Coordinates of C-alpha atoms in Angstrom, one line a residue:
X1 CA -45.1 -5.6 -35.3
X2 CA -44.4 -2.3 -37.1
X3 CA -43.7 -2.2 -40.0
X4 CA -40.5 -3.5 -42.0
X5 CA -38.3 -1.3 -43.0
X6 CA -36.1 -0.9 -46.1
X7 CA -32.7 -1.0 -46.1
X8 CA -30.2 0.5 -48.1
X9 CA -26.6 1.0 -48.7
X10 CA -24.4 2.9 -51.0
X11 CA -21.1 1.7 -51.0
X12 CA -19.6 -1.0 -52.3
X13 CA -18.7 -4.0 -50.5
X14 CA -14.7 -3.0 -51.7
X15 CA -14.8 0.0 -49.5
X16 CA -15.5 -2.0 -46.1
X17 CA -12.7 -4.2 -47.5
X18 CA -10.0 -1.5 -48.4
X19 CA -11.0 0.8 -45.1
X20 CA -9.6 -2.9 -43.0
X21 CA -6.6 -3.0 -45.6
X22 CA -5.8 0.3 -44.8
X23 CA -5.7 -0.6 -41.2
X24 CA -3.9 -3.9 -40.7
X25 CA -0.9 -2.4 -39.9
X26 CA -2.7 0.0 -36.7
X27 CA -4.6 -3.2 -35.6
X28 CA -1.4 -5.1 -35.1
X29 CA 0.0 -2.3 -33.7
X30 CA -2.6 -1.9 -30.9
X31 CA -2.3 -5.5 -30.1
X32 CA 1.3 -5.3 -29.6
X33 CA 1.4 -2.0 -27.9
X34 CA -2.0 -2.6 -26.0
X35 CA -2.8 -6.5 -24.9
X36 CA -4.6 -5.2 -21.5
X37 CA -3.9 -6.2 -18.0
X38 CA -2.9 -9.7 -17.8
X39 CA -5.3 -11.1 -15.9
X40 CA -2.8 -12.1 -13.1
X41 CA -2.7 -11.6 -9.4
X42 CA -1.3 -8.2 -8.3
X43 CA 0.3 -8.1 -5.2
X44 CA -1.0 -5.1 -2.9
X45 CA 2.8 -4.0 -1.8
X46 CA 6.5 -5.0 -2.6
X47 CA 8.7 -5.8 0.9
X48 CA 12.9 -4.8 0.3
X49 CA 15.5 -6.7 3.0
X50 CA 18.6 -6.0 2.1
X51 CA 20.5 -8.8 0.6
X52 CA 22.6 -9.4 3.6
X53 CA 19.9 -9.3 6.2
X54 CA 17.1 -11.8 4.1
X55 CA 17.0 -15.1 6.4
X56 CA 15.2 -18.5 5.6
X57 CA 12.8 -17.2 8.3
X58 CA 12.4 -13.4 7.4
X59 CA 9.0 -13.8 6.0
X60 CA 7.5 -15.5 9.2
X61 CA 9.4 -12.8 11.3
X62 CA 7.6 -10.0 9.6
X63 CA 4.5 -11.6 10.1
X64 CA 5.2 -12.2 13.8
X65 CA 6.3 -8.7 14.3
X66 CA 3.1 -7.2 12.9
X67 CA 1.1 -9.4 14.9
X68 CA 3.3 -8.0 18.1
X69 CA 2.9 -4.3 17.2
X70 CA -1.0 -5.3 17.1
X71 CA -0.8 -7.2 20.1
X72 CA 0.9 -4.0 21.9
X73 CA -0.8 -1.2 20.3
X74 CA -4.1 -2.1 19.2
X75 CA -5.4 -5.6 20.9
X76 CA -8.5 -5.7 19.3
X77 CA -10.7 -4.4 16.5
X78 CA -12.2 -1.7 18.1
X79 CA -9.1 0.3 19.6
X80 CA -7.6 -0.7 15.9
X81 CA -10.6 0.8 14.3
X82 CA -10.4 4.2 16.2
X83 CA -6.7 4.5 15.9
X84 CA -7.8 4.6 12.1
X85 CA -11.0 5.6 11.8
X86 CA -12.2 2.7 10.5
X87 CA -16.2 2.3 10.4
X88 CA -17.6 0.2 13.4
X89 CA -19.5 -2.2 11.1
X90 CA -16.2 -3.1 9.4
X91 CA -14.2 -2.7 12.6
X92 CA -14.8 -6.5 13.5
X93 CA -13.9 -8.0 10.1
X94 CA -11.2 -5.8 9.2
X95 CA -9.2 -6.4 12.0
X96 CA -9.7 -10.1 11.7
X97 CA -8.8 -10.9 8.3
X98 CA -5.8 -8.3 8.9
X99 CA -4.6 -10.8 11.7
X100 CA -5.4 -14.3 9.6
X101 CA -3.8 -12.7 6.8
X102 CA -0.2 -11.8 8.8
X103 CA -0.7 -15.6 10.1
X104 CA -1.1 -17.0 7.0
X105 CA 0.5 -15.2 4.2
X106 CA 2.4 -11.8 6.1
X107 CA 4.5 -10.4 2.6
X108 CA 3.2 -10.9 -0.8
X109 CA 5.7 -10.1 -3.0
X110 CA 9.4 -10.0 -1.6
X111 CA 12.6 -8.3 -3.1
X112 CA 15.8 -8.9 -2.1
X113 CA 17.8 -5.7 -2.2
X114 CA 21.2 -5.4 -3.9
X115 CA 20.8 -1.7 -4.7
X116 CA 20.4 1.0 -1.9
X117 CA 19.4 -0.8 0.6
X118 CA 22.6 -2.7 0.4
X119 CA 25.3 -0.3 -0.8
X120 CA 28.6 -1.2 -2.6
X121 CA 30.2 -4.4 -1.3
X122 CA 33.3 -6.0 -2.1
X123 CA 32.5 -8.0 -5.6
X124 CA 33.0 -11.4 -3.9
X125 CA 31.0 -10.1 -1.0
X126 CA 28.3 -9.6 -3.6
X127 CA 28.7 -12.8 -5.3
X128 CA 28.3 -14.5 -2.4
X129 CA 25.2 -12.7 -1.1
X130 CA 23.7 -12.9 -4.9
X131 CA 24.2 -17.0 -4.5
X132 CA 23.1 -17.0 -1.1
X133 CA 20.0 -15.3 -2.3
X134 CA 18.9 -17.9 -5.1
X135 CA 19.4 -20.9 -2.9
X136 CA 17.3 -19.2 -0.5
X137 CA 14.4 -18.2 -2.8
X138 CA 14.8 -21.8 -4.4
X139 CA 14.2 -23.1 -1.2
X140 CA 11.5 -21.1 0.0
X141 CA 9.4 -21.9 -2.9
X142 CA 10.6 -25.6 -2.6
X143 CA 9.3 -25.8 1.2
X144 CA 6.2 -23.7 0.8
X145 CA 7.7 -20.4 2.5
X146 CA 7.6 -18.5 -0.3
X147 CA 5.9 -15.1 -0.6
X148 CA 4.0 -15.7 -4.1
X149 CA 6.4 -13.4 -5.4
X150 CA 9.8 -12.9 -5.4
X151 CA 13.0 -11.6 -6.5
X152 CA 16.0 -9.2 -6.0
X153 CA 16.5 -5.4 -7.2
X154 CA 20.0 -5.1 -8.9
X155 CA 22.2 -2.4 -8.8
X156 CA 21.0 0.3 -12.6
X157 CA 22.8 0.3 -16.0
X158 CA 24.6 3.7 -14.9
X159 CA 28.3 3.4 -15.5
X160 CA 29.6 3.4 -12.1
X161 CA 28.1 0.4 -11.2
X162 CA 26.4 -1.0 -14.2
X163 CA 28.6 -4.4 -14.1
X164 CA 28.2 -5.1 -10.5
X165 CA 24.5 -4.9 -11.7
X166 CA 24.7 -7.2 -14.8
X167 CA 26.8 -9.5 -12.5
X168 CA 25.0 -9.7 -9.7
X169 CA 22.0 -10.8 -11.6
X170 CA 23.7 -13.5 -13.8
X171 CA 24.9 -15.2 -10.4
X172 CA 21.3 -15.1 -8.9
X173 CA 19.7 -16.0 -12.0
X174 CA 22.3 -18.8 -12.8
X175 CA 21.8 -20.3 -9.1
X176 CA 18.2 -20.3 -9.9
X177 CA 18.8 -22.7 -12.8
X178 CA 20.8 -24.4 -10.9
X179 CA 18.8 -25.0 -7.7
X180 CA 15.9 -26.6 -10.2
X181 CA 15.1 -23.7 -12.4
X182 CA 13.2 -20.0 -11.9
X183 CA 9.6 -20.0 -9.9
X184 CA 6.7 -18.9 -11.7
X185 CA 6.9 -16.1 -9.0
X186 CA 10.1 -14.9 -10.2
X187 CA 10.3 -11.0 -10.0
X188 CA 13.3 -8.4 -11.1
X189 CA 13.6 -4.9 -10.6
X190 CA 15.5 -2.7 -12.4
X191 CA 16.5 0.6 -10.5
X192 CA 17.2 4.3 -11.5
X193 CA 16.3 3.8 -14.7
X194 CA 17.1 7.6 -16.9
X195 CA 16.7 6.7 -20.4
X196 CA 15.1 3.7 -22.7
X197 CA 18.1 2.7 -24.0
X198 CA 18.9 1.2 -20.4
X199 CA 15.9 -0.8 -20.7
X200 CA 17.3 -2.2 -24.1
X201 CA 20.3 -2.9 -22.6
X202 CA 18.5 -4.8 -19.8
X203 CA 16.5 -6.5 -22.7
X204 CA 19.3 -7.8 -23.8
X205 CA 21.0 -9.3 -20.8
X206 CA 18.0 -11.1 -20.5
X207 CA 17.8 -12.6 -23.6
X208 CA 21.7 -13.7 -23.6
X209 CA 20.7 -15.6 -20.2
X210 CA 17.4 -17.0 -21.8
X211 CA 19.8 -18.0 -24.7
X212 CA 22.4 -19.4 -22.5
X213 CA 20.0 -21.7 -20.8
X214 CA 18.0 -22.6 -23.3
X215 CA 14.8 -20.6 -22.1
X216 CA 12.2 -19.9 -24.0
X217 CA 12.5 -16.1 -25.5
X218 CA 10.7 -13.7 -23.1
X219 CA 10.3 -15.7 -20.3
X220 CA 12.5 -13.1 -18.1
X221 CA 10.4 -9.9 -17.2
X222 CA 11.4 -7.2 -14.9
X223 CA 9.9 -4.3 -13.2
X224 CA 11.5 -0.7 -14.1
X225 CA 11.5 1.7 -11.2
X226 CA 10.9 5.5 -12.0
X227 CA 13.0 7.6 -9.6
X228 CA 14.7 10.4 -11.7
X229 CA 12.9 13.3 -13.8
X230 CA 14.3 12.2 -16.7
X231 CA 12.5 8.9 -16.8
X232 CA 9.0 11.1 -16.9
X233 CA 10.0 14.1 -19.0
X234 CA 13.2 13.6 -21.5
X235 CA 15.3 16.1 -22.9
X236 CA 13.0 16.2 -26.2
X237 CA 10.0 17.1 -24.3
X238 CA 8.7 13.2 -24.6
X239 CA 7.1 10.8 -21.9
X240 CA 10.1 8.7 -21.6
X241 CA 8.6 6.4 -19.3
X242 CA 6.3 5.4 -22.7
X243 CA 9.3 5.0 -24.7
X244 CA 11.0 2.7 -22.0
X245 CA 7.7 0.4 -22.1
X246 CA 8.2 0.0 -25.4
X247 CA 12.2 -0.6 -25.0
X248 CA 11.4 -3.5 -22.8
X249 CA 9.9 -5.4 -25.8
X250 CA 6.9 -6.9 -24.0
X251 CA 9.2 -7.8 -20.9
X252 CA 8.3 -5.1 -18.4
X253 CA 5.8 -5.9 -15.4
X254 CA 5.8 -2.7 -14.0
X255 CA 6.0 1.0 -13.6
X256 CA 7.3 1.6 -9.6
X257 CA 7.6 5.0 -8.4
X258 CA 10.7 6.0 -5.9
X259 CA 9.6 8.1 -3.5
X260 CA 12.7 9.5 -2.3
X261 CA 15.2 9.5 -4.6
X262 CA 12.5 10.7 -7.2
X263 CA 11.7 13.7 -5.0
X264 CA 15.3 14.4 -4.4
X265 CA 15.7 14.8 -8.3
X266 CA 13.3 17.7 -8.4
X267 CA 14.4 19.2 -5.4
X268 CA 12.0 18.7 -3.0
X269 CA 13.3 19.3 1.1
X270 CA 14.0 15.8 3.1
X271 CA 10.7 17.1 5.4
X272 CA 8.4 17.2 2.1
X273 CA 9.3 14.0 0.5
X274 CA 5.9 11.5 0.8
X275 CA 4.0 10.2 -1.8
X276 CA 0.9 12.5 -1.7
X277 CA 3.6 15.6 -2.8
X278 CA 2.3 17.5 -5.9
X279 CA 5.3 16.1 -7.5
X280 CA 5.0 12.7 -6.9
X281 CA 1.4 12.8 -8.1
X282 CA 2.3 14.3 -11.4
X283 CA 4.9 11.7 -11.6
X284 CA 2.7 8.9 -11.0
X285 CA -0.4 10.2 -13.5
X286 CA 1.7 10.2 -16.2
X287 CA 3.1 6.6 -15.1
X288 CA -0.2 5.5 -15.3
X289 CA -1.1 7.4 -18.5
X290 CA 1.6 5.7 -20.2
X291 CA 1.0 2.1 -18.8
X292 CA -3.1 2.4 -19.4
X293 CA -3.8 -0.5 -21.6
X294 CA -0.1 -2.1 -22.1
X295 CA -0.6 -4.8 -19.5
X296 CA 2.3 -2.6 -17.4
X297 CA 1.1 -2.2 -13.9
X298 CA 2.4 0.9 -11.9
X299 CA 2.7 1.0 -8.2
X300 CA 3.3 3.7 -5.7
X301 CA 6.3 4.4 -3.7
X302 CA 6.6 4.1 0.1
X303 CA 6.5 6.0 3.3
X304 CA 10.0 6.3 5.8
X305 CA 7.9 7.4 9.0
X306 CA 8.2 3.9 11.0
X307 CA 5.7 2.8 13.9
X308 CA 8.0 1.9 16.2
X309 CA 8.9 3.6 20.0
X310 CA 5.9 4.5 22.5
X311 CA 1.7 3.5 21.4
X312 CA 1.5 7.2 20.5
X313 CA 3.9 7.4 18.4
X314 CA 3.0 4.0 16.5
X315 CA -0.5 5.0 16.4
X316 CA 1.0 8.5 14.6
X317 CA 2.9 6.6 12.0
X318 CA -0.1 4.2 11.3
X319 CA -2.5 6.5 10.5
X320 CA -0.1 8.0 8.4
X321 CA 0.7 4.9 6.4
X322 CA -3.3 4.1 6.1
X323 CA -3.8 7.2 4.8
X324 CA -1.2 7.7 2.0
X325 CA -2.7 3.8 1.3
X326 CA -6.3 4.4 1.3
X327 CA -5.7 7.7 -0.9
X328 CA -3.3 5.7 -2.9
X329 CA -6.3 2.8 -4.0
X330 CA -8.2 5.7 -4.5
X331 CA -6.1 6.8 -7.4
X332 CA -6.0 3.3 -8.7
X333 CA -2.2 2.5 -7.7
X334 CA -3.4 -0.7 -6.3
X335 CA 0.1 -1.5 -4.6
X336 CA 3.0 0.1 -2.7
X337 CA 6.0 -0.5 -0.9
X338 CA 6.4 -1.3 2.8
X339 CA 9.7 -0.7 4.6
X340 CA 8.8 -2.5 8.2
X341 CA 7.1 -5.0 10.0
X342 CA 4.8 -2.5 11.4
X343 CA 3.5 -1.1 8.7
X344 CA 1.8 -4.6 7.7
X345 CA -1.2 -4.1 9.6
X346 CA -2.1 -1.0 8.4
X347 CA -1.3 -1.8 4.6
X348 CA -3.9 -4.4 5.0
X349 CA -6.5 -2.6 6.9
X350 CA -6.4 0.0 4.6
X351 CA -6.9 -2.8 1.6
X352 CA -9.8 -4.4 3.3
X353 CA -11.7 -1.7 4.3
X354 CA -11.4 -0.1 0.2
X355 CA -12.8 -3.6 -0.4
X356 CA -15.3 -4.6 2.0
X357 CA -17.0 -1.1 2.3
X358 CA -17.5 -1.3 -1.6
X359 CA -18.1 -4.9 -2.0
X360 CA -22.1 -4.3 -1.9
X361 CA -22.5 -1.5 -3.9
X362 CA -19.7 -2.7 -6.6
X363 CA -21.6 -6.2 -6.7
X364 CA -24.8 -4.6 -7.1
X365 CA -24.0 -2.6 -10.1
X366 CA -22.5 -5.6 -11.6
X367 CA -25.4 -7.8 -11.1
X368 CA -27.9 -5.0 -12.8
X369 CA -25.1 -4.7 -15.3
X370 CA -25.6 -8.4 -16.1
X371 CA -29.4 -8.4 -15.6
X372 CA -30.1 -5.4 -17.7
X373 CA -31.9 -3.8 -14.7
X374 CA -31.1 -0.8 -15.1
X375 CA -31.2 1.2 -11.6
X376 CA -30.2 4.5 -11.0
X377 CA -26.9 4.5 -12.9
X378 CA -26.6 2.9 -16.7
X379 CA -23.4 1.3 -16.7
X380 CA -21.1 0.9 -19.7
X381 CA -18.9 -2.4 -20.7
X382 CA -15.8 -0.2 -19.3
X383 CA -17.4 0.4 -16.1
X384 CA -18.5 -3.5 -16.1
X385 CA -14.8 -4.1 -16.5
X386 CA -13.4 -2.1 -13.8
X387 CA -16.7 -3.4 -11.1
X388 CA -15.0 -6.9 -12.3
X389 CA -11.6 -6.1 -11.4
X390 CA -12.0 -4.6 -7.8
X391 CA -14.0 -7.9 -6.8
X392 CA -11.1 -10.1 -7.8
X393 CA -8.4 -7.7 -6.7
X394 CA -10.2 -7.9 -3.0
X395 CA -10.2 -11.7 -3.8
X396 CA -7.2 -11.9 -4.7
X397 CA -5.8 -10.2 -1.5
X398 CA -8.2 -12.0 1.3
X399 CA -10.9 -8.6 1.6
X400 CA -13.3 -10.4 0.1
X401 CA -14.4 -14.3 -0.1
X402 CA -15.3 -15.8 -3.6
X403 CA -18.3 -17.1 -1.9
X404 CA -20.2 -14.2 -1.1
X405 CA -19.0 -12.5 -4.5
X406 CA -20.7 -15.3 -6.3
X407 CA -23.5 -14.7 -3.4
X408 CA -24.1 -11.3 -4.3
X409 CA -23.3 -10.5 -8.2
X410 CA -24.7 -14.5 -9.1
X411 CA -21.1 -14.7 -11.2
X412 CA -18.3 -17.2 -10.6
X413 CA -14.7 -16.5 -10.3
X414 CA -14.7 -17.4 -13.9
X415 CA -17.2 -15.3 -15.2
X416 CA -15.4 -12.3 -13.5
X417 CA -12.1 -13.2 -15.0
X418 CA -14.2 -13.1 -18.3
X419 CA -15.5 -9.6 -17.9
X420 CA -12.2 -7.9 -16.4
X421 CA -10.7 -9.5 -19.4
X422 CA -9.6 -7.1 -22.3
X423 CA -10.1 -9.8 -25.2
X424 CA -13.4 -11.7 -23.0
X425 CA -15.5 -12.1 -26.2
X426 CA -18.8 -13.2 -26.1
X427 CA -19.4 -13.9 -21.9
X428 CA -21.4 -17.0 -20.9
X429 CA -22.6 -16.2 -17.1
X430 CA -23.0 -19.4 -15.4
X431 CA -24.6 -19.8 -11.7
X432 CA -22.2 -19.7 -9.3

């Protein structure tokens, strides 16, 4: 032992005391404002059928018609792997989980279009459709159908059709209730949203239905999608995507970005309007600037090349689609649209192979992380966080397995959920 040292201090204990004084009202303040990710499933992509087209057996149909274009187009893992240059040690179980998954669970998160993707209708044409829609969900989740999450996009708060919007949701919300209540699963999207105060406004049709029904206050959240300029730079030079966070009053799930209509807003040509345009990037960084920490996930947009028509064509369009995906997990938007059947299997080959080819190297880091080993790179908490939350993402989404997680970081499912956790506290690791 060396040998003891002195220590000293020179303030008085007052100061530590009137320093946290000082700062009670900032402490509250970043809890409110900055709770962390909620620790819930994410789904990897959001599926829109128009309101008039969603049938008691959609979700099986998409399923069965990505499993055709596979059968068709790429019958097995390796001519799947070289249309997309997946490695050959992944090739075999990429492709398989790809096909268990479409068998098994083809869309995970659903939304029933009432916006563009249905187009004005005759109000009782939309009433009906909107009633149609909740006895449907209700029963899908009653019967074991259901995508784990589900919902419908309403038409925006703009004037021309901002009561066709608030209507429209009342009647699908109110046949919820009605049908036995809302699913845990239960997903709105708000459209075309321009300025917070439209957020507000949605706040507070929300909280009149809560109020009608007896709900408890908050239990309505709602995804806001970002498709005009306005929504990322206002008129005063301000993020207004931060400000309509905060107008959402703890309600808002997440940030989506609108490929298309977004890109039309800034004037970029028809031919030039993907997701990987410098615009839409610039959109989307500051989407995820102003979501970091607020428990507000942000997703990317979609692509409107379809694989359909002749192999080479398909094969054109999928590469396509796994590319804009792989580059989108890249840049941490860890879900996206998908407008067809077809483009199933290549939204979840591109998931797997992010997962599986950094399942080793990702677990690895974590278990030195826990052990203290050191190794060639000295990982922070942060980084411990972020190794924690791709594992359970890929669990989450059927890349990986929980058992050769636990195999190869010597953590359960719990003890993951502990570290990805913002507020984990001191973190027991038990054996798996």
């Amino acid at each position: 032992m060396g040998q003891q040292e002195k220590v000293a201090t020179s303030l008085a204990g007052t100061v530590s005391e009137e320093i946290s004084a000082s700062l009670t009202a900032v402490d509250a303040e970043l809890a409110r404002r900055y709770p962390g990710d909620p620790g819930t499933r994410q789904p990897v992509h959001t599926v829109y059928v128009p309101g008039d087209v969603f049938e008691p057996g959609t979700l099986r149909s998409w399923g069965d018609q990505a499993l055709a274009a596979l059968d068709e187009h790429a019958p097995d893992a390796a001519s799947f792997a070289a249309v997309l240059g997946i490695p050959e040690e992944l090739a075999g179980p990429v492709h398989d989980r790809v096909r268990a998954k479409l068998e098994r669970e083809p869309v995970e998160d659903l939304r029933i279009d009432f916006e563009d993707g249905y187009g004005p209708r005759p109000d009782a044409e939309e009433d009906v459709a909107a009633a149609r829609a909740a006895r449907l969900v209700s029963e899908a989740y009653a019967n074991g159908t259901a995508a784990p999450y589900m919902g419908i996009r309403m038409k925006c708060m703009e004037a021309g059709v901002r009561d066709r919007g608030i209507r429209t949701t009342d009647v699908f919300l109110t046949g919820l209730m009605e049908a036995g209540g809302l699913p845990d699963g239960l997903v709105l999207t708000l459209p075309k949203v321009t300025y917070p105060e439209q957020v507000t406004a949605f706040v507070r049709l929300l909280e009149a239905f809560e109020k009608a029904h007896g709900l408890d206050a908050g239990r309505l959240g709602f995804e806001i999608q970002i498709e005009t300029s306005q929504s990322i730079l206002a008129a005063d030079g301000t993020a207004a995507v931060a400000r309509m966070i905060d107008a959402a009053e703890g309600r808002a799930t997440g940030l989506h970005y609108g490929t298309f209509d977004y890109s039309a807003c800034v004037g970029v040509s028809a031919a030039y309007q993907a997701s990987d345009h410098p615009a839409a990037d610039h959109a989307k960084a500051v989407m995820q600037v102003a979501a970091a920490g607020t428990g507000v996930r942000v997703s990317d947009g979609s692509t409107n090349v379809l694989p359909i028509g002749p192999t080479d064509r398909v094969h054109e369009a999928w590469r396509l689609h796994y590319g804009l995906t792989r580059r989108a997990l890249a840049r941490a938007y860890y879900q996206g649209w998908d407008m067809h059947p077809g483009h199933l299997p290549t939204r979840y080959a591109a998931v797997y192979a992010f997962y599986r080819e950094g399942l080793e190297p990702a677990a690895a880091r974590l278990a030195a992380y826990v052990a203290k080993a050191g190794g060639d790179v000295m990982d922070e908490p942060a980084t411990a966080k972020a190794l924690s939350g791709y594992l359970l993402r890929g669990i989450d989404c059927g890349a990986l397995d929980t058992a050769e997680v636990a195999r190869l970081t010597g953590l359960t499912r719990a003890d993951l959920d502990a570290f990805a956790s913002p507020r984990r506290g001191d973190l027991t690791v038990t054996a798996p």
